[in-house]
Short mmCIF file of C-alpha atoms in Angstrom, two decimals:
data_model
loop_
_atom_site.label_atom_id
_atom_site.label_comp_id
_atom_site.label_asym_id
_atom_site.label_seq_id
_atom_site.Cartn_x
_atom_site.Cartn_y
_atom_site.Cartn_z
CA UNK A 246 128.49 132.06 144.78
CA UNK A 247 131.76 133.16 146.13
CA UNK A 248 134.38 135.00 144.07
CA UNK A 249 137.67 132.94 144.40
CA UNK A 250 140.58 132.94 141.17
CA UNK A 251 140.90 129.69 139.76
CA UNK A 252 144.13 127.94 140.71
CA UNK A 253 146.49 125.31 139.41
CA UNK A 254 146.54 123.16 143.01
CA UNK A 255 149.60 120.33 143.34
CA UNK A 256 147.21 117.74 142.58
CA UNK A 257 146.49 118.96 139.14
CA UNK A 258 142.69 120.04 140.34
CA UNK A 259 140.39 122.54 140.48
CA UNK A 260 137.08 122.61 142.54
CA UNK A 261 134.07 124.22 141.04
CA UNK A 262 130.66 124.56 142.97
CA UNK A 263 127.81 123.84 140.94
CA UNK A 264 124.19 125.27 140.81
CA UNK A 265 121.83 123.52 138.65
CA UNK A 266 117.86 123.97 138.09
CA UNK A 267 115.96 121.43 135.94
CA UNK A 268 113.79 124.18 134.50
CA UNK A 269 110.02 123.25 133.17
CA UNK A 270 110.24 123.39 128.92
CA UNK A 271 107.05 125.92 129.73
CA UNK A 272 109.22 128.67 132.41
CA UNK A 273 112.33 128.39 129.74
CA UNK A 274 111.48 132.00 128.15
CA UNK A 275 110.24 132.99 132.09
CA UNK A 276 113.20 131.36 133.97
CA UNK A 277 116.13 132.87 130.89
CA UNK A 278 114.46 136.56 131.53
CA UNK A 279 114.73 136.07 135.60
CA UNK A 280 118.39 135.00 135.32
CA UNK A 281 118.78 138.40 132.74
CA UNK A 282 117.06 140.56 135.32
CA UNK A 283 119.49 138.96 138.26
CA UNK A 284 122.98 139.44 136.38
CA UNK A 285 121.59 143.05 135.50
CA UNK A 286 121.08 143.83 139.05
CA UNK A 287 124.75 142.83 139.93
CA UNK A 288 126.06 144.72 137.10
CA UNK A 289 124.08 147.56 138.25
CA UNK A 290 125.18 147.38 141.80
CA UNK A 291 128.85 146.68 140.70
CA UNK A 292 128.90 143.14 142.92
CA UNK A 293 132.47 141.81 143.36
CA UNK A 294 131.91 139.29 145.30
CA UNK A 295 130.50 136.68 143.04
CA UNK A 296 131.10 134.94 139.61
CA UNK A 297 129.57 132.19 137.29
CA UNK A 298 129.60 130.86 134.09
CA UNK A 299 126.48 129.67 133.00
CA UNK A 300 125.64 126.38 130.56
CA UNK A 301 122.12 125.77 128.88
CA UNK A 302 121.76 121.65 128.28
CA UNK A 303 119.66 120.25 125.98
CA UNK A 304 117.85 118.61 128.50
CA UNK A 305 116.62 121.79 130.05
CA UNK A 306 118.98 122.23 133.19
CA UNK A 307 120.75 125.00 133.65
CA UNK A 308 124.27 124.77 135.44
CA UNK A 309 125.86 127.82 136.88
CA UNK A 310 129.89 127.15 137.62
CA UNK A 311 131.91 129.14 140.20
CA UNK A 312 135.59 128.43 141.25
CA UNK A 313 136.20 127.81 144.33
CA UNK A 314 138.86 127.43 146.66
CA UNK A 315 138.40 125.10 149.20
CA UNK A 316 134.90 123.76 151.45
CA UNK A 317 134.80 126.36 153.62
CA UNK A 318 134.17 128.65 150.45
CA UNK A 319 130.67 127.13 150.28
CA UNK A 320 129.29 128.83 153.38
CA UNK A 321 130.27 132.65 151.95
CA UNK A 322 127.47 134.59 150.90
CA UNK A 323 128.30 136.16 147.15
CA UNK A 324 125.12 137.99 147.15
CA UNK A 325 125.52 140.13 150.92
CA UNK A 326 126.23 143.13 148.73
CA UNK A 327 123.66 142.90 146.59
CA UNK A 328 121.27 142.51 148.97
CA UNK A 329 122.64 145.63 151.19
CA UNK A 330 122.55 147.69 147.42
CA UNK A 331 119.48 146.85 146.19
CA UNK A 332 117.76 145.79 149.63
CA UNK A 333 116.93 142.59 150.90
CA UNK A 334 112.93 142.11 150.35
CA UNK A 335 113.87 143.58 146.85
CA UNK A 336 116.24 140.78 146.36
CA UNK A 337 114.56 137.77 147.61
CA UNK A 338 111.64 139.31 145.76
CA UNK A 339 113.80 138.87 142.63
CA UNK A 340 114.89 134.79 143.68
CA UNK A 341 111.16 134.06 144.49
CA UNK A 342 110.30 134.54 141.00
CA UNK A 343 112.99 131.50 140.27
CA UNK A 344 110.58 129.45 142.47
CA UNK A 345 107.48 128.49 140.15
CA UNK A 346 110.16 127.82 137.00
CA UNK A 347 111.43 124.40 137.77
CA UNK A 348 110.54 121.83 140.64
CA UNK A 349 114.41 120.63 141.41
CA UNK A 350 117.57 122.50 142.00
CA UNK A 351 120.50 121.93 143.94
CA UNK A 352 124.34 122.38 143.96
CA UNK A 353 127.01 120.17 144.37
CA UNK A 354 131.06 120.50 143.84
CA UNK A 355 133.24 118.79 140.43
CA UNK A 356 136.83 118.86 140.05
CA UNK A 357 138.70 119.60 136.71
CA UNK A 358 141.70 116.99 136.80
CA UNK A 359 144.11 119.16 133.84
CA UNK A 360 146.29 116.57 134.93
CA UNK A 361 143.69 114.30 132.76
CA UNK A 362 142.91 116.79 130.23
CA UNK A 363 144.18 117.74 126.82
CA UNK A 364 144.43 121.52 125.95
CA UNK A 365 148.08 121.91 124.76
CA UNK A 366 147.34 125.99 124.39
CA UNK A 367 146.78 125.88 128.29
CA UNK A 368 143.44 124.36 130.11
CA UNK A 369 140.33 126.60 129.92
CA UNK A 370 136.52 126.83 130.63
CA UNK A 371 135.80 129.38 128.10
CA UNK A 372 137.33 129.48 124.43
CA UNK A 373 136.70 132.05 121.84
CA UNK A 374 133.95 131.35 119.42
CA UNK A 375 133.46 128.26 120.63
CA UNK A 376 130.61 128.22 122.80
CA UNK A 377 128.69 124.43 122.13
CA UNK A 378 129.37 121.53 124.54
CA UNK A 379 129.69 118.13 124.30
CA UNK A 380 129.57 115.94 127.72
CA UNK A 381 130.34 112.96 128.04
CA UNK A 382 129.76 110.95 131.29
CA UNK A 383 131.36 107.94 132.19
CA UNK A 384 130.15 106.38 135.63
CA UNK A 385 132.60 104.52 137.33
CA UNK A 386 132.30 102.36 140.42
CA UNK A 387 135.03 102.34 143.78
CA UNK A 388 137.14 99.54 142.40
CA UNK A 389 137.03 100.61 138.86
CA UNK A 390 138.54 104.63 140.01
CA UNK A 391 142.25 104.13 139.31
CA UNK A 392 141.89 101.73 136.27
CA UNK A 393 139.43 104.46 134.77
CA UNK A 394 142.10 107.61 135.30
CA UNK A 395 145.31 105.12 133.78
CA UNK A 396 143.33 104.94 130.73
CA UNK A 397 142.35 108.26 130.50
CA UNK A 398 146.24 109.19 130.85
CA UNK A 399 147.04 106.47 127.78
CA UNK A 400 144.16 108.73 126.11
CA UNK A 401 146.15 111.86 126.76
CA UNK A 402 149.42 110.13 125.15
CA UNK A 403 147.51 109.13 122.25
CA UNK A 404 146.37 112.64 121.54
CA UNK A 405 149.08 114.22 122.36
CA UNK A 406 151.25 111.53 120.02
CA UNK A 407 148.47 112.47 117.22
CA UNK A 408 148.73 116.09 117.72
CA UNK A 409 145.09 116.28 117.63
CA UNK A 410 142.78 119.18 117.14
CA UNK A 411 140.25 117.80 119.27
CA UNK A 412 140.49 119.09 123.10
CA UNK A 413 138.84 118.18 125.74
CA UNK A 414 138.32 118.95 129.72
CA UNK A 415 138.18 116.16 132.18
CA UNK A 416 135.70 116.57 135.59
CA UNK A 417 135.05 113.84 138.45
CA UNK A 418 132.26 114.50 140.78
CA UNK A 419 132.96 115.71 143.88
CA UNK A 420 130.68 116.69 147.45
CA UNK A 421 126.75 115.96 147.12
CA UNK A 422 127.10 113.67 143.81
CA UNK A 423 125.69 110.28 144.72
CA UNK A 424 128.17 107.74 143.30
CA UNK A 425 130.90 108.62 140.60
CA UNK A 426 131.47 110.03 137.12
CA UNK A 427 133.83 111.83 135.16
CA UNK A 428 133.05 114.04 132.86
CA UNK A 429 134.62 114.45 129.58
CA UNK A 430 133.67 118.49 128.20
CA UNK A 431 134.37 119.18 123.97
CA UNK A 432 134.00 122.51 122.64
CA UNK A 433 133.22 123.65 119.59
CA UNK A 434 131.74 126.32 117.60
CA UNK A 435 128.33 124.22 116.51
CA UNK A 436 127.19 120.94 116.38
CA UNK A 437 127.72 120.50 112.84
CA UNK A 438 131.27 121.59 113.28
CA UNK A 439 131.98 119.13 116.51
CA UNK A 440 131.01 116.11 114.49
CA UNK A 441 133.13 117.43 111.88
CA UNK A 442 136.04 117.69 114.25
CA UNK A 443 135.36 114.30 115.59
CA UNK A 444 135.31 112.69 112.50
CA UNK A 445 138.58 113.89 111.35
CA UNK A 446 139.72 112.71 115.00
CA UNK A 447 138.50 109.34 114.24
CA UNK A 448 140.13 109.03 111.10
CA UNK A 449 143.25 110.72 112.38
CA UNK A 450 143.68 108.27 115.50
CA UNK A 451 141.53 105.53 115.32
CA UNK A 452 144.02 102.80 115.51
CA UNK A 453 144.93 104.29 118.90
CA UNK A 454 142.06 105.57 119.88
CA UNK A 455 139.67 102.95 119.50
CA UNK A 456 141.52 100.17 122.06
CA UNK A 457 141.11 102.79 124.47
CA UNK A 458 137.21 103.57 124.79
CA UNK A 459 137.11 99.50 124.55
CA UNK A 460 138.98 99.71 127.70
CA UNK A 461 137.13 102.32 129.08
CA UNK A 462 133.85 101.11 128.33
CA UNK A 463 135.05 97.84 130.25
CA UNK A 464 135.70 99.89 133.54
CA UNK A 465 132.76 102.31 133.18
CA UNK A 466 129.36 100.91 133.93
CA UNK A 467 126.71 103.49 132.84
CA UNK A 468 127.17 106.19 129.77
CA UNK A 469 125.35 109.24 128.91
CA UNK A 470 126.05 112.39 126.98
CA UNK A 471 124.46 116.10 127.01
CA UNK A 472 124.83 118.88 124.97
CA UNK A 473 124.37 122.38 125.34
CA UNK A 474 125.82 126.17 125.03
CA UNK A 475 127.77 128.18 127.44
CA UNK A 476 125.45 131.14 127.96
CA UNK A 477 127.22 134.60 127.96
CA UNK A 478 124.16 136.79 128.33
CA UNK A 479 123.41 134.58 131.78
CA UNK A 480 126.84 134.63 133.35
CA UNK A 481 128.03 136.96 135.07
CA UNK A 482 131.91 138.39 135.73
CA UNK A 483 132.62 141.42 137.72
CA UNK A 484 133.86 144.80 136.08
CA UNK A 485 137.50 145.31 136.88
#
C-alpha cells in the first residue's frame, strides 16, 4: 500500500485502493491480533512508505483504504522497507498467518466524488469521535450513470438548502469492481445516535428529501447497506 497525500484533483475525485478480506466469524479474534502484530512491526521499523485506514463491517470483511495517486501507484511496493528491516522470511512469515483466516480477499480502486458529497466543514475520511459507518450502496447500470449523479447533486442542494447536520461521503467503484455502485458513507458516533440523526433529518427535510430517493430508487436497480467501525488500533499512519 503506497504512501501518496490525498489530493483535491480537477474532477472533484479522489482514488483510493482498496484491500478487503472476508474473514471466517471463527479467525475474527485470530485475524484482529495478526493485523495488531503487522501495524506493530511498521511502527517498530518506522515504515514511511505505506498508509491505511482500516473499517470492520458487520458482515465480517475487513477493508483497508489507501490514497492513491494515479494507476501506476498500484504496482509500488509499501512494504520493501519493512521487509529489508525486519527481513523478508520474517515478514512473509508474518502475512502467511493471514492465510488460514478467511478464504477471499482482493483489492480493487473507489473514487470519492466531493463534488457529490456534503461536508460543509471540508470533506473527510476520518472525523473525531465519530467512528460508526453507515453504507449505503446504490447499483446503477451504464444508461442510468448520469441520471443517478444529477440527482445526487439535487440531494446536495436540498441539504445544503436545509442546513442539515447529517453529512455524508459519496464513492463510485472504480478498477476490478464488476458493474457499478456508488456508495453513500454516514458517520456517526453509535448506532443509536445515527438513527437519531437521521430521524431529525427526516423530519427536518422530508418534503425535499423524500422526491429524491423516489427518483433515485427509479435509476438504481439493486440496494444494500453495511455497517461497521473505522478501526484505529488496525490502521496504520506513519510517525512524522
Amino acid at each position: 500500500m503506497p504512501l501518496i497525500i490525498s489530493s483535491q484533483e480537477d474532477d472533484g475525485n479522489q482514488a483510493y485502493w482498496i484491500h478487503e478480506d472476508r474473514v471466517k466469524p471463527s479467525m475474527t479474534d485470530e485475524y484482529e491480533q495478526i493485523s495488531k502484530d503487522l501495524v506493530a512491526a511498521c511502527k517498530e521499523h518506522n515504515i514511511q512508505e505505506t498508509m491505511w485506514l482500516t473499517m470492520a463491517l458487520n458482515d465480517n470483511s475487513y477493508l483497508y483504504v489507501t490514497p492513491i495517486k494515479n494507476m501506476a501507484s498500484l504496482d509500488e511496493n509499501g512494504f520493501k522497507t519493512l521487509s529489508e528491516k525486519m527481513g523478508a522470511d520474517k515478514m512473509s512469515a508474518l502475512f502467511d498467518r493471514f492465510s488460514p483466516t478467511y478464504d477471499e480477499h482482493g483489492d480493487y480502486v473507489v473514487y470519492l466524488n466531493k463534488n457529490l458529497s456534503y461536508m460543509p466543514g471540508g470533506v473527510s475520511q476520518t472525523i473525531e469521535g465519530q467512528n460508526y459507518r453507515t453504507l449505503y450502496y446504490n447499483y446503477v447500470t451504464p444508461e442510468n450513470d448520469k441520471k443517478f449523479m444529477a440527482i445526487m447533486k439535487k440531494m446536495k442542494a436540498a441539504f445544503e438548502k436545509n442546513n442539515s447536520k447529517l453529512h455524508y461521503r459519496v464513492y463510485k467503484t472504480g478498477f476490478g469492481v464488476m458493474g457499478t455502485y456508488y456508495m453513500i458513507a454516514v458517520a456517526g458516533e453509535s448506532n443509536l445516535s445515527s438513527a437519531k440523526v437521521g430521524d431529525e433529518n427526516w423530519n427536518l427535510m422530508k418534503d425535499d428529501f423524500d422526491p429524491l430517493l423516489k427518483e433515485l430508487s427509479k435509476v438504481t436497480w439493486k440496494m444494500d447497506e453495511k455497517r461497521g467501525w473505522m478501526r484505529e488500533d488496525l490502521g496504520y499512519m506513519p510517525a512524522k
